[in-house]
JSON list of C-alpha atoms in Angstrom, two decimals:
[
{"chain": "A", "resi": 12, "resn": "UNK", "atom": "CA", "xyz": [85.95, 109.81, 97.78]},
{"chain": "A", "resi": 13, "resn": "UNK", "atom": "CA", "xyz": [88.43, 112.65, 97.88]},
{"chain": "A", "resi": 14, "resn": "UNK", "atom": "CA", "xyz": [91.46, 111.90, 100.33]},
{"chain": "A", "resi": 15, "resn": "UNK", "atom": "CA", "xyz": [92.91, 114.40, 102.87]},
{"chain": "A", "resi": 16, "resn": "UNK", "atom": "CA", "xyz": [97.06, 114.86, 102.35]},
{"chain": "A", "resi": 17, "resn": "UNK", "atom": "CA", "xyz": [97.70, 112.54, 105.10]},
{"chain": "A", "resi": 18, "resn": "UNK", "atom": "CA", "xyz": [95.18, 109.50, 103.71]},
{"chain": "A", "resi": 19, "resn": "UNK", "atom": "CA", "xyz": [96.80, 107.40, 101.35]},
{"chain": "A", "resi": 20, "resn": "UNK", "atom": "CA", "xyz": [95.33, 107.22, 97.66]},
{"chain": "A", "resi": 21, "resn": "UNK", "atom": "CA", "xyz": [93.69, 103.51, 97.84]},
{"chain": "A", "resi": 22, "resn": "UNK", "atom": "CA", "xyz": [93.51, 100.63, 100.49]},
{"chain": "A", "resi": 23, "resn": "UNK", "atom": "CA", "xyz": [95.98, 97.29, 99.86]},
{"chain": "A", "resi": 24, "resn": "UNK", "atom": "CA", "xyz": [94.61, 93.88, 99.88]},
{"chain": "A", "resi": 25, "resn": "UNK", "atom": "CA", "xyz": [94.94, 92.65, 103.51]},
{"chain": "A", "resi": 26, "resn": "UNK", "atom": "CA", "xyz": [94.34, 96.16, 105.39]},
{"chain": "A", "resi": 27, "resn": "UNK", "atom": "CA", "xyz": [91.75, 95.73, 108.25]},
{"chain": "A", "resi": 28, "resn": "UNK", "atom": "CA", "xyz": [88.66, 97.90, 108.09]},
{"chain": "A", "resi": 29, "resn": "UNK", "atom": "CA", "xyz": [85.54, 98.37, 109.40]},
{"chain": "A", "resi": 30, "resn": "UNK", "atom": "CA", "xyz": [83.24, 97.96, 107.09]},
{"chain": "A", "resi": 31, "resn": "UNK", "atom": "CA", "xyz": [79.41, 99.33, 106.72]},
{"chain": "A", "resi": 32, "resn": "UNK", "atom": "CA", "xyz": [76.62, 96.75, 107.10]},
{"chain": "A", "resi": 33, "resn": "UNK", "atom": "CA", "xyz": [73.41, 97.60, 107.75]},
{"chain": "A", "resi": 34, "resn": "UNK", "atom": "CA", "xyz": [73.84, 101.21, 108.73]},
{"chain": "A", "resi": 35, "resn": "UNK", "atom": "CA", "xyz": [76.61, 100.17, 110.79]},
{"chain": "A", "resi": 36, "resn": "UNK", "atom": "CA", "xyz": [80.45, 99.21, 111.02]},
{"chain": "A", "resi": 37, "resn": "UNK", "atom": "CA", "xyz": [81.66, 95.75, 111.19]},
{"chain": "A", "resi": 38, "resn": "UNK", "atom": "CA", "xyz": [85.33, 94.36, 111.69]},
{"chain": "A", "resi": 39, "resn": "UNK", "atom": "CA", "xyz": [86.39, 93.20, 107.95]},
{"chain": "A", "resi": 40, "resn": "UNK", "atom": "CA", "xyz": [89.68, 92.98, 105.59]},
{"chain": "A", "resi": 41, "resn": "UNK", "atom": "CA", "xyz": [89.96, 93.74, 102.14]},
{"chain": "A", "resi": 42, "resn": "UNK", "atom": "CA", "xyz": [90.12, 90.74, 99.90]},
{"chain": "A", "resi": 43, "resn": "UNK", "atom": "CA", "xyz": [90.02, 92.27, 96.44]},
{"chain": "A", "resi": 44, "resn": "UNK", "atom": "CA", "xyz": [91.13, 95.74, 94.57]},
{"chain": "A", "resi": 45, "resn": "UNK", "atom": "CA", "xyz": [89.48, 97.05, 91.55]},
{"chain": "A", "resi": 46, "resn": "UNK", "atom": "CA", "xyz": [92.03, 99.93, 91.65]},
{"chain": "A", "resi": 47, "resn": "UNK", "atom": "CA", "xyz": [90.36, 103.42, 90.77]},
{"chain": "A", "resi": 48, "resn": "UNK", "atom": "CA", "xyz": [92.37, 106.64, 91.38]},
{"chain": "A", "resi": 49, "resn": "UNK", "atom": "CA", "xyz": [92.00, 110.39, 90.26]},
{"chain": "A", "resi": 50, "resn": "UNK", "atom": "CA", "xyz": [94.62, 112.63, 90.33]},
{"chain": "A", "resi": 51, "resn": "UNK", "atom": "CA", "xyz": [93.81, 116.26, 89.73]},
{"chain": "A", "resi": 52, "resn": "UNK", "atom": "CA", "xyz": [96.83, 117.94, 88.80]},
{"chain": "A", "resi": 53, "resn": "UNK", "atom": "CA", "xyz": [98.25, 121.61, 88.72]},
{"chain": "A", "resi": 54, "resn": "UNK", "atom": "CA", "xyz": [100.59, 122.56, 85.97]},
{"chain": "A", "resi": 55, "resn": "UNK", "atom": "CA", "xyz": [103.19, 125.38, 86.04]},
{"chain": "A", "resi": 56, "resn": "UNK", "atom": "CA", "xyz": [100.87, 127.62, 83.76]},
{"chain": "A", "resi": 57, "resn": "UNK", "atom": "CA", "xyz": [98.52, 127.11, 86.43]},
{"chain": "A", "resi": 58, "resn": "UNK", "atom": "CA", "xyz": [95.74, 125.42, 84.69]},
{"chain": "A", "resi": 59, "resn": "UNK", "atom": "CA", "xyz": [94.48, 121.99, 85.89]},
{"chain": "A", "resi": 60, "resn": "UNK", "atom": "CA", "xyz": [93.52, 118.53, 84.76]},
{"chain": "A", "resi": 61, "resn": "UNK", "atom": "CA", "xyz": [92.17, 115.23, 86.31]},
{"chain": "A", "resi": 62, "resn": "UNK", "atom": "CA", "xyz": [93.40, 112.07, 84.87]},
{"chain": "A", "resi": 63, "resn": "UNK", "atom": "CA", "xyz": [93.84, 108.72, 86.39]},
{"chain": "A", "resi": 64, "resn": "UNK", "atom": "CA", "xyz": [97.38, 107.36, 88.57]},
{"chain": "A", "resi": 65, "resn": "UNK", "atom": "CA", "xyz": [98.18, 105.27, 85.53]},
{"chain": "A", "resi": 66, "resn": "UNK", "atom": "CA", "xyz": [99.51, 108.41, 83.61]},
{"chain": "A", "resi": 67, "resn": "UNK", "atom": "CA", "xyz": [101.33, 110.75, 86.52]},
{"chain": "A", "resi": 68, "resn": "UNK", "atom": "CA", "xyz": [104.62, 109.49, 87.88]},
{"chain": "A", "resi": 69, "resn": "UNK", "atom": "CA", "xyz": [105.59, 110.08, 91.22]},
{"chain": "A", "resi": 70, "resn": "UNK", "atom": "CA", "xyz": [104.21, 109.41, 94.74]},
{"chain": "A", "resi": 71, "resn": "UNK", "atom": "CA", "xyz": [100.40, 109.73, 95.05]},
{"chain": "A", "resi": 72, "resn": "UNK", "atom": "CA", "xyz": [100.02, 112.47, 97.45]},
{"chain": "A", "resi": 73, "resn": "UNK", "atom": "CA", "xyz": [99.16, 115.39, 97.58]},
{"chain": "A", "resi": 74, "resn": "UNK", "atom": "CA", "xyz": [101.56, 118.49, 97.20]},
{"chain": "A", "resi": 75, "resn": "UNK", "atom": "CA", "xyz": [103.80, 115.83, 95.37]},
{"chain": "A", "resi": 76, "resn": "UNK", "atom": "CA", "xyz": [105.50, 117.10, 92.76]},
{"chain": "A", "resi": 77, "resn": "UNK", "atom": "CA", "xyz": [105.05, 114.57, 89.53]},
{"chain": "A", "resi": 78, "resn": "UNK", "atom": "CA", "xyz": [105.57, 114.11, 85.75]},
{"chain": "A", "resi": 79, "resn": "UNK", "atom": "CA", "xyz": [102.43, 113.59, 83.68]},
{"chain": "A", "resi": 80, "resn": "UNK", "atom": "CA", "xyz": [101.77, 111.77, 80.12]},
{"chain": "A", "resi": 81, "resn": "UNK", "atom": "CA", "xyz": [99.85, 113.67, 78.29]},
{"chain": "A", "resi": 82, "resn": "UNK", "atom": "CA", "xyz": [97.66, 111.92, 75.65]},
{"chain": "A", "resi": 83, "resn": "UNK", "atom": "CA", "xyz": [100.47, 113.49, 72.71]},
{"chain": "A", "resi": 84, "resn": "UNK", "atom": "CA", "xyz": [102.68, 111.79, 74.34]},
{"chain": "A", "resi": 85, "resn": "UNK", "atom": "CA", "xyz": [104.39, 115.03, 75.57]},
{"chain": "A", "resi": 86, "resn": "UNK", "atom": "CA", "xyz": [105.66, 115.26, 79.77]},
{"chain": "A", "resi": 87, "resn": "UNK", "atom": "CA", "xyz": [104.98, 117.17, 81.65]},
{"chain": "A", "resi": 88, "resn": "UNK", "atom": "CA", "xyz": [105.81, 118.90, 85.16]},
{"chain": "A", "resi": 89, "resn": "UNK", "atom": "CA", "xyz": [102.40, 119.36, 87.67]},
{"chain": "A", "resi": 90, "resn": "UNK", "atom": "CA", "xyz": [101.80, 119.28, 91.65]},
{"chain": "A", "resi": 91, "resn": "UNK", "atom": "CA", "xyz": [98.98, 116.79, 92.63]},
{"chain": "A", "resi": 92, "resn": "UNK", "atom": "CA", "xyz": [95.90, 119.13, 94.17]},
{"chain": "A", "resi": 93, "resn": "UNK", "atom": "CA", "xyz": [93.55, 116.79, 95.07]},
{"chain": "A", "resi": 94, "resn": "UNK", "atom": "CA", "xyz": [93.10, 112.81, 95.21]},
{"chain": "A", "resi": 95, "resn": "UNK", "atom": "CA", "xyz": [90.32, 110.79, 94.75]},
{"chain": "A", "resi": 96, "resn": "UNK", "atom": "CA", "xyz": [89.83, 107.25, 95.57]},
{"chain": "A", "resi": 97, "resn": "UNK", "atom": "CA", "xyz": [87.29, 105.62, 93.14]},
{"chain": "A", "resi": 98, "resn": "UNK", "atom": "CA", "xyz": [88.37, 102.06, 93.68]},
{"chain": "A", "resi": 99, "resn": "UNK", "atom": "CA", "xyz": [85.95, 99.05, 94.27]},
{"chain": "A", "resi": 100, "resn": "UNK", "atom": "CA", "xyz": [86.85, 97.11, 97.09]},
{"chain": "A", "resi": 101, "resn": "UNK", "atom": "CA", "xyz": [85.64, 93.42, 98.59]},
{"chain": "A", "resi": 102, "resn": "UNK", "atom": "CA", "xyz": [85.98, 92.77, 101.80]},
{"chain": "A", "resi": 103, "resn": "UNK", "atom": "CA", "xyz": [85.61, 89.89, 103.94]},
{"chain": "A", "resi": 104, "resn": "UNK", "atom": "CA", "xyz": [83.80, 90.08, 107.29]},
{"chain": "A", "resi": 105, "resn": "UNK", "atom": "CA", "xyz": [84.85, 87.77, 109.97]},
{"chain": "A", "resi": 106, "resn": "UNK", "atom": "CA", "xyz": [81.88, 85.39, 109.44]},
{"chain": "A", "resi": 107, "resn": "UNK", "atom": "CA", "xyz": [83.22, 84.93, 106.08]},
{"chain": "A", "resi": 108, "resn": "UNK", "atom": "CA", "xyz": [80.50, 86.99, 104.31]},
{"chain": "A", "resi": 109, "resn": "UNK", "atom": "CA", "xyz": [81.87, 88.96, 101.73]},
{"chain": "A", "resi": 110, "resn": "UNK", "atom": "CA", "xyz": [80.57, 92.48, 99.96]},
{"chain": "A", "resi": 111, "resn": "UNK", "atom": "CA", "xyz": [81.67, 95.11, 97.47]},
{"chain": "A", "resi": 112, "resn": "UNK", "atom": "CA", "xyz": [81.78, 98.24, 98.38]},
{"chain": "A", "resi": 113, "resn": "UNK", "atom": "CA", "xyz": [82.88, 101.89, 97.61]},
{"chain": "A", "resi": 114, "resn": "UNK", "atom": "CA", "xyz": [85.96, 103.59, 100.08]},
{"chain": "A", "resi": 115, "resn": "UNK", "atom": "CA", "xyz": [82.95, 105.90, 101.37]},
{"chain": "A", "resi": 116, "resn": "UNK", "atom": "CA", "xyz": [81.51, 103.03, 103.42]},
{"chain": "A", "resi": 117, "resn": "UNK", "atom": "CA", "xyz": [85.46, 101.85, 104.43]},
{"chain": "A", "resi": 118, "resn": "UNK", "atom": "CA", "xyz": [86.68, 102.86, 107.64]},
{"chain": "A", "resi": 119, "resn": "UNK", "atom": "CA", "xyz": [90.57, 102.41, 108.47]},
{"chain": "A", "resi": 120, "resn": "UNK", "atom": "CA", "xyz": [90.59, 101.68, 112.16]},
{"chain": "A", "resi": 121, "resn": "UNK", "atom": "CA", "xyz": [91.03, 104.82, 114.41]},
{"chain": "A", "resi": 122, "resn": "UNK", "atom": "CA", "xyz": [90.66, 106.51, 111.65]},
{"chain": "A", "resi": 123, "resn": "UNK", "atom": "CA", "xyz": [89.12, 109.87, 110.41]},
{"chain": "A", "resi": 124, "resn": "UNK", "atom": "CA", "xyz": [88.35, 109.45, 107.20]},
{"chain": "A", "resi": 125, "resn": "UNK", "atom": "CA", "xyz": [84.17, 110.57, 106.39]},
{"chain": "A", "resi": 126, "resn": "UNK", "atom": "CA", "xyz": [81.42, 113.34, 106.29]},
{"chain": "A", "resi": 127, "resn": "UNK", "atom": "CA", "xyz": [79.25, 112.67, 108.71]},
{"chain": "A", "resi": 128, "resn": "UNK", "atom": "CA", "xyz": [76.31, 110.13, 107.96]},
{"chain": "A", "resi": 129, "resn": "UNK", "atom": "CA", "xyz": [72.43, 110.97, 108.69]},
{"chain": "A", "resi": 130, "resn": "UNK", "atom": "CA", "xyz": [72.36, 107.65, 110.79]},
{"chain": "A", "resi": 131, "resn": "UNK", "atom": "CA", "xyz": [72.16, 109.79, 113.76]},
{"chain": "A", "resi": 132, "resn": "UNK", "atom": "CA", "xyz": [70.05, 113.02, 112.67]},
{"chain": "A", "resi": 133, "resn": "UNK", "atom": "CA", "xyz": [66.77, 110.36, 111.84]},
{"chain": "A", "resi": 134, "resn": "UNK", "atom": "CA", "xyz": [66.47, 109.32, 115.43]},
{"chain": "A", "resi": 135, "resn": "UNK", "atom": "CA", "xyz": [63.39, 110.42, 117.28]},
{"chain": "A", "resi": 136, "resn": "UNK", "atom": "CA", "xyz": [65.29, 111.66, 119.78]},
{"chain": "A", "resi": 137, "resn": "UNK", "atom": "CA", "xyz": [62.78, 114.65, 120.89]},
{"chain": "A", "resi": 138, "resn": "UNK", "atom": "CA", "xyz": [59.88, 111.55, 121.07]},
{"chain": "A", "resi": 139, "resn": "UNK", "atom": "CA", "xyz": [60.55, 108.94, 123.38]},
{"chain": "A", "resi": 140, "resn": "UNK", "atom": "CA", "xyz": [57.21, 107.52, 123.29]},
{"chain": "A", "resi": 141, "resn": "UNK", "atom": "CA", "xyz": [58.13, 106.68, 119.56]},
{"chain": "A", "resi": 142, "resn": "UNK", "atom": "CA", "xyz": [61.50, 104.60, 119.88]},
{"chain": "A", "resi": 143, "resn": "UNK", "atom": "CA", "xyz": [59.33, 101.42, 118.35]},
{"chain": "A", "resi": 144, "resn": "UNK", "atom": "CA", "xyz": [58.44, 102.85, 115.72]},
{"chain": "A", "resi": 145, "resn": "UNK", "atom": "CA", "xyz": [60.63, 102.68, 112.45]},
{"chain": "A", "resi": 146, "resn": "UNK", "atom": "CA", "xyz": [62.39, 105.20, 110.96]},
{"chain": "A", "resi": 147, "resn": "UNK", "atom": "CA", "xyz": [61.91, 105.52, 107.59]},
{"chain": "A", "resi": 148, "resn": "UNK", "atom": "CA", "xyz": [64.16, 108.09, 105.55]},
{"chain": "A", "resi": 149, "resn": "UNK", "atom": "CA", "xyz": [62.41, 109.70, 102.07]},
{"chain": "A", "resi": 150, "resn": "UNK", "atom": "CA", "xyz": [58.85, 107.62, 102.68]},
{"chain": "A", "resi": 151, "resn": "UNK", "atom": "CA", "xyz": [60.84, 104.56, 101.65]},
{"chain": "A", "resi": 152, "resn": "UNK", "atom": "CA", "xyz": [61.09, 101.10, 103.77]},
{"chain": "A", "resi": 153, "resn": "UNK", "atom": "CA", "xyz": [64.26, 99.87, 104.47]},
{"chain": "A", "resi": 154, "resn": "UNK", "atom": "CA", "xyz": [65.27, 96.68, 101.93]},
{"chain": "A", "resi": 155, "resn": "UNK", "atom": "CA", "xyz": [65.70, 93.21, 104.13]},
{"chain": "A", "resi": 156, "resn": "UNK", "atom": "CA", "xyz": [68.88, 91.33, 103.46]},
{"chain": "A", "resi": 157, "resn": "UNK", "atom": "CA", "xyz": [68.38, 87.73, 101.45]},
{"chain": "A", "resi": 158, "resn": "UNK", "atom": "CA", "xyz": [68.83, 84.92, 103.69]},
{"chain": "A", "resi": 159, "resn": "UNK", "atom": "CA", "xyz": [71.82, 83.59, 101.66]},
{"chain": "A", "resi": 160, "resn": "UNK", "atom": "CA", "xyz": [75.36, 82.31, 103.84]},
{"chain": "A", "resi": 161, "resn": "UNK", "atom": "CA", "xyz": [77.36, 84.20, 101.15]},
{"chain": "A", "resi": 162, "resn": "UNK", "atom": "CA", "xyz": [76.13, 87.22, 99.33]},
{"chain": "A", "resi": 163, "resn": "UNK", "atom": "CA", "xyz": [78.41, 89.49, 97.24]},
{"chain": "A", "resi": 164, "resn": "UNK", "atom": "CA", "xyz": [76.83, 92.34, 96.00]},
{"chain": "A", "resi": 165, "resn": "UNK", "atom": "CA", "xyz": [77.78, 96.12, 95.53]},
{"chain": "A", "resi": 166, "resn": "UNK", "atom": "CA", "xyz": [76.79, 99.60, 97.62]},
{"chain": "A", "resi": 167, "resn": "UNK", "atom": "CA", "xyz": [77.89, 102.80, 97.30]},
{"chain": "A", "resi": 168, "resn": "UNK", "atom": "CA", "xyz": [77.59, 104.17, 101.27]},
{"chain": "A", "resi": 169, "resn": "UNK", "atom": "CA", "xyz": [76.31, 107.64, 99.81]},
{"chain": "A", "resi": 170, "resn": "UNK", "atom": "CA", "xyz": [73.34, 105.35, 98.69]},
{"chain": "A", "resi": 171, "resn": "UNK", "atom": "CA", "xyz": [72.70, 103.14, 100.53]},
{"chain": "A", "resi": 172, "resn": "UNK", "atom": "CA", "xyz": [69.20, 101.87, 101.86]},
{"chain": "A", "resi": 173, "resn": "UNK", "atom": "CA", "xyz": [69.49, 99.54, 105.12]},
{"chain": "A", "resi": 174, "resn": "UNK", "atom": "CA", "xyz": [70.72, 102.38, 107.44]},
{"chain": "A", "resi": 175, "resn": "UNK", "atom": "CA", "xyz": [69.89, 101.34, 110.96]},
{"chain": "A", "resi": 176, "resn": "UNK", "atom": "CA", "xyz": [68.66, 97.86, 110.27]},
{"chain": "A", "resi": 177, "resn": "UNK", "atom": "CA", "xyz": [69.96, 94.66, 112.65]},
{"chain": "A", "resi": 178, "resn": "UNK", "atom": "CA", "xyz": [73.23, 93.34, 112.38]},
{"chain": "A", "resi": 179, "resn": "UNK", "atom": "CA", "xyz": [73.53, 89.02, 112.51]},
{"chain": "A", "resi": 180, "resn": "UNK", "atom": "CA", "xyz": [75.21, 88.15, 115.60]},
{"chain": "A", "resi": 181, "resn": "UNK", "atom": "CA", "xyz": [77.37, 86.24, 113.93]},
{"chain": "A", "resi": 182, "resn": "UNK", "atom": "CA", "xyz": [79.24, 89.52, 112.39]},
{"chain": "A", "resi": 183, "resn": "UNK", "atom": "CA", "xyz": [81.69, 90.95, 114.86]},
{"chain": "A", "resi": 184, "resn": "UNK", "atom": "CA", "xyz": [81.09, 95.00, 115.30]},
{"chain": "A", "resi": 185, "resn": "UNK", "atom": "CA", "xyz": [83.28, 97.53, 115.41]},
{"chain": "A", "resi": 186, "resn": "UNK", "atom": "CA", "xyz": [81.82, 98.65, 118.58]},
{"chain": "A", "resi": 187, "resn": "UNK", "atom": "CA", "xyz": [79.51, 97.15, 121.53]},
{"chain": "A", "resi": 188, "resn": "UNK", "atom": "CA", "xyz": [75.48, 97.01, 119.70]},
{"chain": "A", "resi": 189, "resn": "UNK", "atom": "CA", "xyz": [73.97, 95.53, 122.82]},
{"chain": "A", "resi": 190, "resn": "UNK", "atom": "CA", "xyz": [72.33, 99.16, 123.93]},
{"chain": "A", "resi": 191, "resn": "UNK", "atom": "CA", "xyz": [71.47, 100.24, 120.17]},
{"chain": "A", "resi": 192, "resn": "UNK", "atom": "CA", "xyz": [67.71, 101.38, 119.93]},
{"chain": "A", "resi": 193, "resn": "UNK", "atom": "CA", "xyz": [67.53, 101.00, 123.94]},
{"chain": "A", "resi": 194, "resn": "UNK", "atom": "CA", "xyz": [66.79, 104.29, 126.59]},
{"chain": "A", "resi": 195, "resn": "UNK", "atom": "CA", "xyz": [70.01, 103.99, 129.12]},
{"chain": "A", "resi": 196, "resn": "UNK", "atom": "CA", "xyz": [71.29, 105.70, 132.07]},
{"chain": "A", "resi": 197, "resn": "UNK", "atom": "CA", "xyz": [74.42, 107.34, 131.69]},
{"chain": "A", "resi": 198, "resn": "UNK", "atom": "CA", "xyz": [76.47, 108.00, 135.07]},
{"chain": "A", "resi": 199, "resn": "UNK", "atom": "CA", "xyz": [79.55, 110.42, 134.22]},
{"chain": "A", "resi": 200, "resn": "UNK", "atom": "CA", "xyz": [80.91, 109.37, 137.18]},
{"chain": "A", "resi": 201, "resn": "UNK", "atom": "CA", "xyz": [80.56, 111.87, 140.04]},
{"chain": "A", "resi": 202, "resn": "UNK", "atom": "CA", "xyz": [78.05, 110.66, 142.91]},
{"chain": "A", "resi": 203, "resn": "UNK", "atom": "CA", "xyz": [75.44, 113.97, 142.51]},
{"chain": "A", "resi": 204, "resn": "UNK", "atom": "CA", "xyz": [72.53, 112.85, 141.35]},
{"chain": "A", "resi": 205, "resn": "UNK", "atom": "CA", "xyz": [72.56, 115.41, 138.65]},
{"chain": "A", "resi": 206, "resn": "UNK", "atom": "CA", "xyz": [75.37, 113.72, 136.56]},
{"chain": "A", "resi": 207, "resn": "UNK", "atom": "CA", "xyz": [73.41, 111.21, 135.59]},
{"chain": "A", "resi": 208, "resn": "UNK", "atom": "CA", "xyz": [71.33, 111.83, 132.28]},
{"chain": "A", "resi": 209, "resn": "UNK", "atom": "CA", "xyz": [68.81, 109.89, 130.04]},
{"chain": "A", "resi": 210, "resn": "UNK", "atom": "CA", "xyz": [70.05, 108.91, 126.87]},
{"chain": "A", "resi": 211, "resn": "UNK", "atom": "CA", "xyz": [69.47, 106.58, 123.64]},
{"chain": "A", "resi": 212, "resn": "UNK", "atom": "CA", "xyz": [71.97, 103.83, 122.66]},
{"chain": "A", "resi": 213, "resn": "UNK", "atom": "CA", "xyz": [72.75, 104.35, 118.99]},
{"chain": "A", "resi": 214, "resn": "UNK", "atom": "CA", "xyz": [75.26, 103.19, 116.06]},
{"chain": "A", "resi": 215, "resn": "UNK", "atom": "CA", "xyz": [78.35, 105.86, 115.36]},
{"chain": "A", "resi": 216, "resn": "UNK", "atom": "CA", "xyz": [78.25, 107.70, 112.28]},
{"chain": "A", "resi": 217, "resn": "UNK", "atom": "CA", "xyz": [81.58, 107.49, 110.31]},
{"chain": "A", "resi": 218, "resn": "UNK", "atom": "CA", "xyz": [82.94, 110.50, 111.64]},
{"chain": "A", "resi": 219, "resn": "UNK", "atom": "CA", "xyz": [82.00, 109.60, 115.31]},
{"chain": "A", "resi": 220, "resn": "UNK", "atom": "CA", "xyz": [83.58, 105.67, 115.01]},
{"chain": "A", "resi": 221, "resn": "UNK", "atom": "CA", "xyz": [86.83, 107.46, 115.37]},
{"chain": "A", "resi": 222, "resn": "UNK", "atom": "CA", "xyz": [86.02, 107.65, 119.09]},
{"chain": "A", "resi": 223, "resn": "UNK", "atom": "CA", "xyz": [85.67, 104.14, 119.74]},
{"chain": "A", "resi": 224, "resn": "UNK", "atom": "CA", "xyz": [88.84, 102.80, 120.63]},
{"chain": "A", "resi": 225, "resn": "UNK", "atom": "CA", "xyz": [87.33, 99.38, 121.21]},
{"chain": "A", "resi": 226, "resn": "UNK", "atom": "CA", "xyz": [84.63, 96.60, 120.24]},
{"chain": "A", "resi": 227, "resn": "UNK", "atom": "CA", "xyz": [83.44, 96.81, 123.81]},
{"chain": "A", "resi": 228, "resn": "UNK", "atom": "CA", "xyz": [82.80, 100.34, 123.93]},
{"chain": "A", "resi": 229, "resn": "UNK", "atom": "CA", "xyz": [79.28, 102.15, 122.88]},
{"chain": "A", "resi": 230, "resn": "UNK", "atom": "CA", "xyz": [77.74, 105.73, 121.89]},
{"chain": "A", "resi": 231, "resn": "UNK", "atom": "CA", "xyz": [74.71, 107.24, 123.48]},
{"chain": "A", "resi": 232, "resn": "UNK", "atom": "CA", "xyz": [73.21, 110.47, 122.87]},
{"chain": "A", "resi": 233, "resn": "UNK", "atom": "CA", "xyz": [71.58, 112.37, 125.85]},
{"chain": "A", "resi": 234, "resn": "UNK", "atom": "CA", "xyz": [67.93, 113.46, 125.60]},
{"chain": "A", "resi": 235, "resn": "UNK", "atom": "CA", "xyz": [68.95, 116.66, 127.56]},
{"chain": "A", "resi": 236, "resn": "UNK", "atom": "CA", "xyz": [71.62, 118.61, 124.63]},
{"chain": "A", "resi": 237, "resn": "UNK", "atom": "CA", "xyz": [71.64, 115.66, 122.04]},
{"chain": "A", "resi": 238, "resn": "UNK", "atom": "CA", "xyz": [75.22, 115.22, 122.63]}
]
């Protein structure tokens, strides 16, 4: 996943997360690093090359300024353009299940980090006498997790094939799941009756966990604008 300048390269053992699961985030810390980075670099004659952190010297970020060892054996001066974290990580939910996943399905808490998932564009929105019925992306059904206490297994988030499907209640989510799949009533606040909207309880999209600044609050999306 290619970082922004203010992102750092890779995650540390010990940073808290929130993790995908199911088509949605869950409160997790990183356990283990299979460190991947790629540095695409800028030299003064203006051509480029990508190569991996082990070779450039200097701090990983980029606009940084850094020496390079060429495969000759020959340094040389560059500017880091772009950064890309290719690292494996496990994490560690707080029900002590663990998984292996890529930085596109990591979330740093608060943080802003993704392109925005289809979780949300696959609702049936526009068909509320559907809501039962599944949604099934590409004509394919949705795997079902094996029943095992401890599963560690690997997903890349950009292919991943349980979007949407129920979390355990034994995993703690990043936000409140009580109203997902359910039709609400949403009062803005005023006391006119025409601040208050229909709208569908659903799970945020990586760009939209940002938002949620707690495990207790929830997204909806109103029938009316799907906002």
């Amino acid at each position: 996943m290619a970082q922004g300048s203010e992102e750092p390269p890779f995650l540390r053992v010990g940073t808290e997360v929130s993790a995908k699961y199911r088509g949605a985030f869950c409160e997790a810390s990183i356990k283990t690093v299979k460190k991947h980075v790629k540095c695409k670099i800028q030299y003064k004659d203006n051509s480029t090359a990508t190569l991996t952190d082990d070779v450039v010297k200097g701090d990983l970020k980029i606009g940084s300024d850094v020496v390079v060892k060429t495969l000759d054996g020959r340094l040389m001066d560059g500017v880091i353009i772009k950064l890309t974290d290719a690292s494996t990580y496990t994490v560690v939910f707080d029900d002590g299940d663990e998984r292996t996943l890529r930085r596109t399905s990591l979330c740093l808490k608060g943080g802003r980090h993704f392109n925005e998932s289809e979780t949300l564009d696959h609702l049936p929105l526009t068909d509320p006498e559907n809501f039962g019925t599944p949604v099934i992306q590409n004509g394919k059904k949705r795997k079902k997790r094996r029943p095992r206490a401890q599963q560690s297994s690997f997903e890349d988030g950009d292919s991943e094939k349980e979007e949407g499907s129920p979390i355990p209640t034994k995993k703690k989510c990043s936000y409140n799941d009580s109203i997902l799949g359910k039709v609400i009533i949403v009062d803005r606040g005023a006391r006119r009756k025409s601040h208050w909207f229909p709208a569908l309880g659903v799970s945020p999209s990586q760009e939209n966990l940002m938002y949620i600044k707690s495990n207790d609050q929830c997204l909806a999306r109103s029938f009316k604008d799907g906002n």
